[in-house]
Coordinates of C-alpha atoms and ligand atoms in Angstrom, one line a residue:
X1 CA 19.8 -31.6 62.5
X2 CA 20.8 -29.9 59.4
X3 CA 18.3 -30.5 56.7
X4 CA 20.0 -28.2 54.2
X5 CA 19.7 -28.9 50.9
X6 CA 22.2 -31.1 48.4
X7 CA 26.0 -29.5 49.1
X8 CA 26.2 -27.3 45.7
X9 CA 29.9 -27.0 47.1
X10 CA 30.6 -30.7 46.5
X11 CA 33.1 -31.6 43.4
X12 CA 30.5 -32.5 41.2
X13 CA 32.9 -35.6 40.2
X14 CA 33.3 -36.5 43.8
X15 CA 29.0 -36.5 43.9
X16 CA 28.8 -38.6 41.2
X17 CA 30.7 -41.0 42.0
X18 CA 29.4 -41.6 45.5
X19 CA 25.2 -42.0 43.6
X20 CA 26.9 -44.6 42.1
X21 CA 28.6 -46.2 44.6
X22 CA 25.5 -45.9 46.7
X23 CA 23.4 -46.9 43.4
X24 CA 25.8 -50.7 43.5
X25 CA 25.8 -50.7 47.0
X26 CA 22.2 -50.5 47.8
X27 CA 21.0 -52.3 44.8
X28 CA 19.9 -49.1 42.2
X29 CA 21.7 -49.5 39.4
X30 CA 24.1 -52.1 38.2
X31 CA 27.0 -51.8 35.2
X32 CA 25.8 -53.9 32.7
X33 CA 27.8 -57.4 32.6
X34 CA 29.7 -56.7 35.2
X35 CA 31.7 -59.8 35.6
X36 CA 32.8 -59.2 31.7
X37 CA 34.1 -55.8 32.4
X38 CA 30.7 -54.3 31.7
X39 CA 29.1 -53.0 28.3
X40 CA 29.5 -49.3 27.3
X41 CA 27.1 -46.7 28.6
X42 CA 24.4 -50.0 29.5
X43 CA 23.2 -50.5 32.7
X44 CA 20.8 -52.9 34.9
X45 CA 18.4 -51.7 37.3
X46 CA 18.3 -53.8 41.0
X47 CA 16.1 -54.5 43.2
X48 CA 15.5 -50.7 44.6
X49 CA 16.3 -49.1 40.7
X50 CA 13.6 -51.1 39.4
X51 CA 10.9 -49.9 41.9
X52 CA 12.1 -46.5 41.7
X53 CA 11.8 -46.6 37.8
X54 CA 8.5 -48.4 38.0
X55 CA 7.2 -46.0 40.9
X56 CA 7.9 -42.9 38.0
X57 CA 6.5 -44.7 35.4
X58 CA 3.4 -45.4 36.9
X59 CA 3.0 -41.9 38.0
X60 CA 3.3 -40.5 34.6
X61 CA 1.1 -43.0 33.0
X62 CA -1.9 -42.1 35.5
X63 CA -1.1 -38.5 35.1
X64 CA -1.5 -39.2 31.3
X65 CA -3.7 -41.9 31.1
X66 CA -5.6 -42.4 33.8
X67 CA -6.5 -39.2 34.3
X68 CA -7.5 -37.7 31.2
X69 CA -10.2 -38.4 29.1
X70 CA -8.3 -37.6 25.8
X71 CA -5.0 -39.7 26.2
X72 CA -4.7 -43.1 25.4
X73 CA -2.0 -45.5 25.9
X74 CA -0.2 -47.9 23.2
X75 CA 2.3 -50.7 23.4
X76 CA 4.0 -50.8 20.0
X77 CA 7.1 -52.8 19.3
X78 CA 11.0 -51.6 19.0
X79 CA 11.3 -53.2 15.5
X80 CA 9.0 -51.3 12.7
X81 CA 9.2 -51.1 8.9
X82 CA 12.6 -49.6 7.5
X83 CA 10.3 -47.5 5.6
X84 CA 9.2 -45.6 8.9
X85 CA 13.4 -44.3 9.5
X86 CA 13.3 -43.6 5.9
X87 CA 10.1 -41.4 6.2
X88 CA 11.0 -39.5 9.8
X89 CA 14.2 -38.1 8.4
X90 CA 16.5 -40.3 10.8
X91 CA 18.1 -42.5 8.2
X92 CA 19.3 -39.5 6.6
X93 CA 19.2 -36.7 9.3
X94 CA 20.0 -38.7 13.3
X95 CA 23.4 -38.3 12.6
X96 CA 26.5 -37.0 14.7
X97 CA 29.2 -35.1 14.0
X98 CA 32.4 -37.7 14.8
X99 CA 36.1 -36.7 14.9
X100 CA 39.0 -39.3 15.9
X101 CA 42.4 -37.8 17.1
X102 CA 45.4 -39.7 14.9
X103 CA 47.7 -40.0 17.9
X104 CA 45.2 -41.2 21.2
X105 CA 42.9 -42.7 19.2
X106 CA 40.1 -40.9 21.3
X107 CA 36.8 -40.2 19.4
X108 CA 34.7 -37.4 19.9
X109 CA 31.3 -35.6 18.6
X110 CA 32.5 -32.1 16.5
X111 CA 31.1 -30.1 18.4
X112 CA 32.3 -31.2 21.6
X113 CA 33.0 -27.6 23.7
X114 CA 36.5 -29.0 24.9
X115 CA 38.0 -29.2 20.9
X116 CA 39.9 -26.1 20.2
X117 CA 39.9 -24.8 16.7
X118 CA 38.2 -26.7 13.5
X119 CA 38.5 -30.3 13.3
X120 CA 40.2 -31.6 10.3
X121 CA 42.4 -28.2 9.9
X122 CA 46.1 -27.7 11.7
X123 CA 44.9 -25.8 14.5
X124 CA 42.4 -28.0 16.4
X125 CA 44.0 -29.2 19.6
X126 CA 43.1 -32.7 21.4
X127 CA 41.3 -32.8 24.2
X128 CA 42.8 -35.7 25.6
X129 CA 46.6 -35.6 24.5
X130 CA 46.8 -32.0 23.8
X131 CA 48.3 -32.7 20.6
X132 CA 47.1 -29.6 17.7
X133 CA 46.8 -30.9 14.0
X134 CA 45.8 -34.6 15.0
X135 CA 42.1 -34.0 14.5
X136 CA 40.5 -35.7 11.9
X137 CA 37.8 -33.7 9.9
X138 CA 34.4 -34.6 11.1
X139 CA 32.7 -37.9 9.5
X140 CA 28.6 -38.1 9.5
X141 CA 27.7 -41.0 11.7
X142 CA 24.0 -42.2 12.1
X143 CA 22.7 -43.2 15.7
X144 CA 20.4 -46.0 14.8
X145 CA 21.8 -49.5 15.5
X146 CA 21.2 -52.0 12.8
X147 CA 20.2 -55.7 12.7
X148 CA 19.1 -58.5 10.3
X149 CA 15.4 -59.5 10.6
X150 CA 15.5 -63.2 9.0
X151 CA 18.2 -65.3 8.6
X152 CA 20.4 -64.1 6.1
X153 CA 22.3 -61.1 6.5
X154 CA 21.7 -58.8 3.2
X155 CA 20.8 -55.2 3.0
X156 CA 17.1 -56.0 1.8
X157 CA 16.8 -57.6 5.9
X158 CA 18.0 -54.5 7.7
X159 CA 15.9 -53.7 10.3
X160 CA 16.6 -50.6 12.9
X161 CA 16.3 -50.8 17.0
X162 CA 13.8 -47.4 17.3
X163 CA 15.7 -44.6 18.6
X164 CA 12.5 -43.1 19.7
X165 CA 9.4 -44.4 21.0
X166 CA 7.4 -41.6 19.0
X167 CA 7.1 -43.3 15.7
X168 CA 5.5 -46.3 17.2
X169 CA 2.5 -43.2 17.8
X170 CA 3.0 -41.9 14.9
X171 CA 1.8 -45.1 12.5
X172 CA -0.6 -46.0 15.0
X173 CA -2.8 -42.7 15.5
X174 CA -5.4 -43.3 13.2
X175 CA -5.7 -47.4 14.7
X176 CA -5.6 -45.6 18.1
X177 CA -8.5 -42.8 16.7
X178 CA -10.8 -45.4 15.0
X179 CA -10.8 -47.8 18.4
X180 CA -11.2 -45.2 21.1
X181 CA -13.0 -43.1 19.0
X182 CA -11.4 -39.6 20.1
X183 CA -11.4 -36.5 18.4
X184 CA -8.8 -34.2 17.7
X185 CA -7.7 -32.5 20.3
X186 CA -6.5 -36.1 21.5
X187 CA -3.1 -37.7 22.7
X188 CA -1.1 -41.0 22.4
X189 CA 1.1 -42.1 25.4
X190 CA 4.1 -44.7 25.7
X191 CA 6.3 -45.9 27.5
X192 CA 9.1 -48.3 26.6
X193 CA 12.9 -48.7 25.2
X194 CA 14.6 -46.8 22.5
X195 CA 18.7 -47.4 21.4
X196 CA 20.7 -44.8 20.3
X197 CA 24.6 -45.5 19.3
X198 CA 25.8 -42.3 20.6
X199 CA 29.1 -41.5 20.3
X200 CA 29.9 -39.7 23.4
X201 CA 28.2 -41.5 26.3
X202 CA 28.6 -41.2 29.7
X203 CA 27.4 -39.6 32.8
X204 CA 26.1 -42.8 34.6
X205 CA 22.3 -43.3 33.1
X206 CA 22.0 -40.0 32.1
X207 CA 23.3 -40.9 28.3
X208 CA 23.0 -44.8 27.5
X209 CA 22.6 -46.6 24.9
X210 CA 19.8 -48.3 25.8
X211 CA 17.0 -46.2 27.4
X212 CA 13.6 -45.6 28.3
X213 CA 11.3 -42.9 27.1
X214 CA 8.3 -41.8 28.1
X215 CA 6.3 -39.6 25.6
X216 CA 3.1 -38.7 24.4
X217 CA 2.2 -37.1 21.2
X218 CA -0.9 -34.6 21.6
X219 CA -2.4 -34.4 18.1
X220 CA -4.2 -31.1 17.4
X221 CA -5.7 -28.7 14.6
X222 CA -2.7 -26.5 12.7
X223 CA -3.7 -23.0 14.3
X224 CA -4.3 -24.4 17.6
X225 CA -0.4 -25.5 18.3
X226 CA 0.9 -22.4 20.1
X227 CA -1.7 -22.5 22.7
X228 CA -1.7 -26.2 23.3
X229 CA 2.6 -26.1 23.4
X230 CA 2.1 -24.1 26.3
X231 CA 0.0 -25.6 28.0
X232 CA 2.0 -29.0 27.6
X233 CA 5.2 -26.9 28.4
X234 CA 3.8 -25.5 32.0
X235 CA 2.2 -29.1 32.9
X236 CA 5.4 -30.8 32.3
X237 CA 7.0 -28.5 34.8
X238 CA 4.1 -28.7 37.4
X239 CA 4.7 -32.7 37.1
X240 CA 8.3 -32.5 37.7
X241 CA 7.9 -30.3 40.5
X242 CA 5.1 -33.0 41.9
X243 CA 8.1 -35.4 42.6
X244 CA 9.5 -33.2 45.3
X245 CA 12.5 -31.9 43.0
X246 CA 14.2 -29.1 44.1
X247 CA 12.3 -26.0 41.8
X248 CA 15.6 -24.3 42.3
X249 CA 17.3 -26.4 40.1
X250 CA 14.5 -26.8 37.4
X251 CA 14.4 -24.7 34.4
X252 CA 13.9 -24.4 31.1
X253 CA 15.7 -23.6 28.0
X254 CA 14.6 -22.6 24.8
X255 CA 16.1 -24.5 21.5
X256 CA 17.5 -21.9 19.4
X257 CA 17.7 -22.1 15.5
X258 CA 20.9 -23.8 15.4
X259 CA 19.8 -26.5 18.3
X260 CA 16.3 -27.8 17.0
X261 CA 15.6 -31.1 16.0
X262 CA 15.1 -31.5 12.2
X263 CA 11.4 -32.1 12.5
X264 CA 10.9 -29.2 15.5
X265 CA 9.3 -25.8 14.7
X266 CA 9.4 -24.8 18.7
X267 CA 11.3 -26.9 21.1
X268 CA 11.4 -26.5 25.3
X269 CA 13.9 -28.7 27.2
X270 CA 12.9 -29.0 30.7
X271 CA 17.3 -28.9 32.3
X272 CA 18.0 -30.2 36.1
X273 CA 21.0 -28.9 37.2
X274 CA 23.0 -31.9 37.6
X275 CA 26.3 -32.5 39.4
X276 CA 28.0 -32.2 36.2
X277 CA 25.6 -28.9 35.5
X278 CA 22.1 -27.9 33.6
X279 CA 21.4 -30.6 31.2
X280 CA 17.8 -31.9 29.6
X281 CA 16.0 -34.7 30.9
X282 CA 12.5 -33.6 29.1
X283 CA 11.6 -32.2 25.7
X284 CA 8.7 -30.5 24.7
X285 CA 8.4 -29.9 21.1
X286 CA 5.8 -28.8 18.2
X287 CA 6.8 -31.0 15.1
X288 CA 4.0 -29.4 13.0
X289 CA 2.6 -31.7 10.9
X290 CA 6.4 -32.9 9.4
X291 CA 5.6 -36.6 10.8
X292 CA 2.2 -37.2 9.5
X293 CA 3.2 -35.3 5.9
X294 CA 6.0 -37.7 5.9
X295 CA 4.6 -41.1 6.5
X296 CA 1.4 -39.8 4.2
X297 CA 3.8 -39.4 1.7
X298 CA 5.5 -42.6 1.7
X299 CA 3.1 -44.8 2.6
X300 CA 0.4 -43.2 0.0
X301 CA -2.3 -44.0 3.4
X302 CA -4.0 -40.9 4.0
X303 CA -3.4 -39.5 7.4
X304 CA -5.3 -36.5 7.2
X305 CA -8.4 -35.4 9.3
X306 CA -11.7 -33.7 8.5
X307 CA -12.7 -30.0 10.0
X308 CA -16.2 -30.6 11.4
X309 CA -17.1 -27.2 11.0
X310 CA -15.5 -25.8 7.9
X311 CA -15.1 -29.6 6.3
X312 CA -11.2 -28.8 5.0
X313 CA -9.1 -32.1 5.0
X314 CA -5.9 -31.0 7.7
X315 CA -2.8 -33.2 8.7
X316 CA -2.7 -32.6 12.5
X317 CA 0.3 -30.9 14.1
X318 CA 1.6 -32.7 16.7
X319 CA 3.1 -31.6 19.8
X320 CA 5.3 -33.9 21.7
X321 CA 6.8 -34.2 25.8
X322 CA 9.3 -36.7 25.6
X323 CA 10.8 -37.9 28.7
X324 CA 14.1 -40.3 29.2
X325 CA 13.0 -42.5 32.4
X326 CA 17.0 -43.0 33.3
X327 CA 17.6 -39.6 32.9
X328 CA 14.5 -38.9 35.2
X329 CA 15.6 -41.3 37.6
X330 CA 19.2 -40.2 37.6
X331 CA 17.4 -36.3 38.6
X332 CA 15.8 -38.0 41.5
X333 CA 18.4 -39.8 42.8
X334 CA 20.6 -36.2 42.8
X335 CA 18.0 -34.1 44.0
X336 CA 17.6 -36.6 47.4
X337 CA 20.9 -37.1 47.6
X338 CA 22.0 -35.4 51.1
X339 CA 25.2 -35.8 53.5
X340 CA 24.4 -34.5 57.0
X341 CA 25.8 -35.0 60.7
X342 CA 23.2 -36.3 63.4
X343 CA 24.0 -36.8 67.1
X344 CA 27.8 -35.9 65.7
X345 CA 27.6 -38.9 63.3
X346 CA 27.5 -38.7 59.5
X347 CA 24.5 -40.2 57.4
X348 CA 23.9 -40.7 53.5
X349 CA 20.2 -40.2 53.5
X350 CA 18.5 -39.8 49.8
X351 CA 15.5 -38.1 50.5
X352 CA 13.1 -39.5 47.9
X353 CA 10.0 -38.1 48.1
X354 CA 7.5 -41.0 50.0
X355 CA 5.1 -41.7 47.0
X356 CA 8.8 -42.8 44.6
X357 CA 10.6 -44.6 47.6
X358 CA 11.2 -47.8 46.9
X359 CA 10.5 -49.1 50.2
X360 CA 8.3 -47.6 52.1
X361 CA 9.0 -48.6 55.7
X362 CA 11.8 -50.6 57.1
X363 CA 10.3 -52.8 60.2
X364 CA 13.1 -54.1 63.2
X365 CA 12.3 -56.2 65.7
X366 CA 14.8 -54.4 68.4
X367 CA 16.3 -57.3 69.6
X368 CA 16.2 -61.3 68.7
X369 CA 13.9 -62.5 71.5
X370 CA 10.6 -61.7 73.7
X371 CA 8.3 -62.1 70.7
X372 CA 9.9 -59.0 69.3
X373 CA 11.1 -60.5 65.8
X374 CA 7.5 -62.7 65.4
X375 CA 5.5 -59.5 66.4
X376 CA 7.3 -57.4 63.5
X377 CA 6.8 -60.2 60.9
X378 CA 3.4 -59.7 61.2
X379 CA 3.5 -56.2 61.2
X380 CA 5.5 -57.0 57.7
X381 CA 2.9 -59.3 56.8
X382 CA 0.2 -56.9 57.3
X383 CA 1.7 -54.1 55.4
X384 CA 3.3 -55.8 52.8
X385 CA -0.5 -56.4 51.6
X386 CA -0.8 -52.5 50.5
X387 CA 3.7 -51.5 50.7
X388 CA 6.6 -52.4 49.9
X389 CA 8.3 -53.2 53.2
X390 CA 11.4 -54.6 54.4
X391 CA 12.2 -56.8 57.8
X392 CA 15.8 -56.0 59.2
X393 CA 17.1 -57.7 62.3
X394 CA 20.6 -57.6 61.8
X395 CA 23.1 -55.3 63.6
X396 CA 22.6 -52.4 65.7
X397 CA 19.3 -51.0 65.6
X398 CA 21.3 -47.4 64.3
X399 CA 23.0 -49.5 61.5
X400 CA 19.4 -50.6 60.4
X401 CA 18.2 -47.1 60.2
X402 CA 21.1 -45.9 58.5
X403 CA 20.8 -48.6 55.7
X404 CA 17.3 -47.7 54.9
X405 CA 18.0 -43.7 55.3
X406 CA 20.7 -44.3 52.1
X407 CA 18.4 -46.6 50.6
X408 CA 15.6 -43.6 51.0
X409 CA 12.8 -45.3 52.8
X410 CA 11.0 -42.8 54.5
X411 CA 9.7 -44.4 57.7
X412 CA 11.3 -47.2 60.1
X413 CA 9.0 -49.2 62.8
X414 CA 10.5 -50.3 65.8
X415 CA 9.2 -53.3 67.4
X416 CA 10.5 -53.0 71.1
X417 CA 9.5 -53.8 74.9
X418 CA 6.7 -51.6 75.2
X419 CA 5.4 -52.9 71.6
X420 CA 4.8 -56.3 73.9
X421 CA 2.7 -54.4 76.5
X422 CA 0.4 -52.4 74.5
X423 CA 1.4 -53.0 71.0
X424 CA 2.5 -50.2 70.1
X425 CA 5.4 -49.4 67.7
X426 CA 7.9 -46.5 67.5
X427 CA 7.6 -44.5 63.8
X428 CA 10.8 -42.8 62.6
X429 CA 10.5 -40.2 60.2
X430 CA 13.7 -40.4 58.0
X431 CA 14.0 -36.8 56.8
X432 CA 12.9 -35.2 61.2
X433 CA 14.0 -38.2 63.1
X434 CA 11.3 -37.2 65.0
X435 CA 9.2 -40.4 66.6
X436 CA 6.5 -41.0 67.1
X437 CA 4.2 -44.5 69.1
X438 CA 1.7 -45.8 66.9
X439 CA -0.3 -48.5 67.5
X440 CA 0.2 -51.3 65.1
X441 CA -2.9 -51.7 64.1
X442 CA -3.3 -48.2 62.8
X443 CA -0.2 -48.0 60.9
X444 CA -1.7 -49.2 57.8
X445 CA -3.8 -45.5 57.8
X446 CA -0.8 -43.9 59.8
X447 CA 1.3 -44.6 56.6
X448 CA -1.2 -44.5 54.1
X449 CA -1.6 -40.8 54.9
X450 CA 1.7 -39.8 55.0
X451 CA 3.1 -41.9 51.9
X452 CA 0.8 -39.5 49.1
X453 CA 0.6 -41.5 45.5
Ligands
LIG501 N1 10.9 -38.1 20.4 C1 11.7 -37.0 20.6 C2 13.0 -37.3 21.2 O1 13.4 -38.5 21.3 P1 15.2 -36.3 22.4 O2 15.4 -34.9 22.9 O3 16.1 -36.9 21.4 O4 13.7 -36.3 21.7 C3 14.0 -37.0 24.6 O5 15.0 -37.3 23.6 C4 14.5 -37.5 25.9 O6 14.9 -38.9 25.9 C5 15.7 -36.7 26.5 O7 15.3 -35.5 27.1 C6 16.2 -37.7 27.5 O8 15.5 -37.7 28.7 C7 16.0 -39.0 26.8 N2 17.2 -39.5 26.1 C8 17.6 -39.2 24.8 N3 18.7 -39.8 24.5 C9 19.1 -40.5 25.6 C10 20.2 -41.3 26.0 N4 21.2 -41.6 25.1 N5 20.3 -41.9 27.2 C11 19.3 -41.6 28.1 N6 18.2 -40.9 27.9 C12 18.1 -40.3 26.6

C-alpha cells in the first residue's frame, strides 16, 4: 500500500478544491446560507466539522487549563465597552490598506503581492483586468464590524463585534487574579468568536469573517518576558506537532519590523505550509505592557501589580499564543488529506490523527440477516457509552469502509459469520488495512488503547 505522505505535486488549486468538496460531502464544513447563494468568507461546521473543531478545542483547553496550575479559563462576551477599541489602538490602528480598480470594480488590500507599481499613480497595473492607471490610491479601512446596542441607531450606541478574543482577558485579569488568587507568573485562556471585515478573504476557513480564536495571555514581570516568550514559542510548536501534523511542513517565521502588530515588541507565527503555500495559523507575541498601560490610562482603574520582594508597583508584560480554531482545523484537514491506490483501486482517506477523528469506529453488520445487524447494534450501543461511533449497513461492505476512510475514522468493526460463533469481530485499521479478530467484549480497551486523548 503506499502510505506516502500528502502529493506535494498536486495543483494546490485542484487540492483545495477536492477538502472542500469532501468537507460538503462528508458533512465538515458547509457555505454559509447556502440556499441564498451563501455569505462571504462564512461558513457552518456539520456534523463531522463540529466534532473535529470541538475535539481541538478541548485538547487545547486541557493542555492550558487543565493541566496547569497557573492558567485559568474565562468566558467573556463578544460585545464590550467602545472604550476598550478606543484604548487597544484598534479603532484607530486595525486598519487595511484598500485599493478599487476604476474599470473591474475589483477591490484589493495595497499591499496585495499581485499589484504592480504604486496604487493611485499611472503605473500600477490590475491584477484582475490588467488594465495600468486604473488603481485607485489606497483608502484606510477599519476591520471591526459595527452595530447599534439599544434601539436607536446614533453614534453614542455603536458598539463593535471583538475582533480578538484577547481584550476580553485583558479587562478581566485583575477579576480573574482576585478570585483564583494567582500570582504573577499566571495566564488567562479563551476560547470563542472574533469578526473581522477583512477585505480580501478567502482560502476556504482559513480567512473568514467570522472565526474562532483560541488564546491565552501569560502575564508576567517586565524583565522576565524574553525567557517566558520562549518558552511559550517552543510549547506551541510541541502542541502542534502532538496533533500528528506533518513537522515537515511546520515552521516558524519571525515578524520583522515592518510586519508587527502595533502593540507587538517580538512576534512568532507558527506557518503550515498550506496547498496555497506557508501561511500563519498561530501567533506568539510579547505585547509588553502596551495593553495594561492602555486600559490603565483610560479607564483611570489601576492595573498595576506589586513586586513582593523589592515592593515597586509594575504593569505586567503580557505575552500572548493566539490560535484561529478554523485555521487550525483547515491545517488538519490538509495535513490528513491522502489519495492512494489499494488492491488497484483509489481511496480518499484523511488520516486524522485517532484522538481528533470525529468518529472513532465505523461498526457494519456484513450482511442484513443471521443476527449480524442486531449483534453490531449492540456493539454500537456499547461503545457509543465512551466514542463516537457510527452503524453502516448500506452497500457493499468496501463502499462502507471507503466512506469512513474519507470521513477519517480510524477503525471499522466488522460484524460477520464467525462474530455469531465466537463473537468475535474483525478490526480494520484505516491508515495499515491490516486486521485484526477481537472479541467484542474487549474492544472497549482494544480501542481505548489505540485512540490516545
Ligand atoms: N490577539 C492577537 C491576534 O488576534 P492575529 O495574528 O491577528 O493576532 C491570531 O490572529 C490568529 O487568529 C491567526 O493566526 C489565525 O489563526 C486567526 N485568525 C485571524 N484572522 C482570521 C480570519 N480572518 N479568519 C480565520 N482565522 C483568523
Amino acid at each position: 500500500m503506499n502510505t506516502r505522505k500528502r502529493d506535494i505535486a498536486m495543483p494546490d488549486a485542484a487540492l483545495m478544491d477536492k477538502l472542500v468538496s469532501l468537507a460538503k460531502r462528508r458533512g465538515y464544513v458547509f457555505q454559509s446560507s447556502e440556499i441564498y447563494g451563501g455569505l462571504g468568507s462564512v461558513w457552518d461546521y456539520g456534523p463531522l466539522g463540529v466534532e473535529l473543531k470541538r475535539n481541538l478545542k478541548d485538547r487545547w483547553w486541557r493542555s492550558m487549563v487543565h493541566e496547569r496550575s497557573d492558567i485559568e479559563g474565562i468566558d467573556a462576551a463578544i460585545l464590550m465597552h467602545p472604550k476598550v477599541w478606543e484604548a487597544s489602538g484598534h479603532l484607530a490602528g486595525f486598519t487595511d490598506p484598500l485599493v478599487d480598480c476604476k474599470v473591474c470594480k475589483n477591490r484589493f488590500r495595497a499591499d496585495d503581492g499581485r499589484i504592480k507599481g504604486e496604487p493611485g499613480t499611472p503605473d500600477a497595473k490590475c491584477p484582475v483586468c490588467g488594465n495600468t492607471g486604473t488603481l485607485t490610491a489606497p483608502r484606510m479601512f477599519n476591520l471591526m464590524f459595527k452595530t447599534f446596542m439599544g434601539p436607536v441607531e446614533e453614534a453614542a450606541a455603536v458598539v463593535y463585534l471583538r475582533p480578538e478574543t484577547a481584550q476580553g482577558i485583558y479587562v478581566n485579569y485583575l477579576n480573574v487574579m482576585q478570585a483564583s488568587r494567582q500570582k504573577i507568573p499566571f495566564g488567562i485562556a479563551q476560547i470563542g468568536k472574533a469578526f473581522r471585515n477583512e477585505i480580501t478573504p478567502g482560502n476556504f476557513i482559513f480567512r473568514t469573517r467570522e472565526f474562532e480564536q483560541m488564546e491565552m495571555q501569560f502575564f508576567v514581570k517586565p524583565e522576565e518576558d524574553e525567557r517566558w516568550f520562549e518558552e511559550w514559542k517552543e510549547a506551541r510548536m510541541v502542541w502542534h506537532r502532538s496533533l500528528g501534523i506533518d513537522p515537515a511542513r511546520l515552521r516558524f517565521h519571525e515578524h520583522g519590523a515592518d510586519e508587527l502588530a502595533h502593540y507587538a515588541k517580538t512576534a512568532f507565527d507558527i506557518e503550515y505550509q498550506f496547498p496555497f503555500g506557508w501561511q500563519e495559523f498561530e501567533g506568539i507575541h510579547n505585547r509588553t505592557d502596551f495593553d495594561l498601560s492602555r486600559h490603565q490610562e483610560s479607564s483611570g482603574k489601576k492595573l498595576e501589580q506589586i513586586d513582593t520582594v523589592t515592593k515597586e508597583r509594575f504593569i505586567p508584560y503580557i505575552i500572548e499564543t493566539s490560535l484561529g480554531a478554523d485555521r487550525l482545523a483547515l491545517v488538519v484537514l490538509a495535513d490528513a488529506y491522502r489519495e492512494e491506490e489499494v488492491a488497484g483501486e483509489q481511496r480518499v482517506v484523511l488520516a486524522l490523527a485517532p484522538a481528533i477523528a470525529p468518529i472513532k469506529a465505523g461498526v457494519f453488520p456484513l450482511v442484513k440477516k443471521d443476527g449480524m445487524p442486531e449483534f453490531a447494534h449492540r456493539v454500537c450501543d456499547d461503545l457509543r457509552r465512551l466514542f463516537p461511533v457510527f452503524y453502516d449497513d448500506g452497500g457493499s461492505i468496501g463502499r462502507r469502509y471507503r466512506r469512513q476512510d474519507e470521513a477519517g475514522t480510524p477503525f471499522g468493526i466488522t460484524v460477520d459469520g464467525q462474530t455469531m460463533d465466537d463473537q468475535t469481530v474483525t478490526v480494520r485499521d484505516r491508515d495499515t488495512l491490516a486486521q485484526e479478530r477481537v472479541p467484542a467484549d474487549r474492544l472497549v480497551s482494544y480501542l481505548a488503547e489505540r485512540l490516545g486523548s
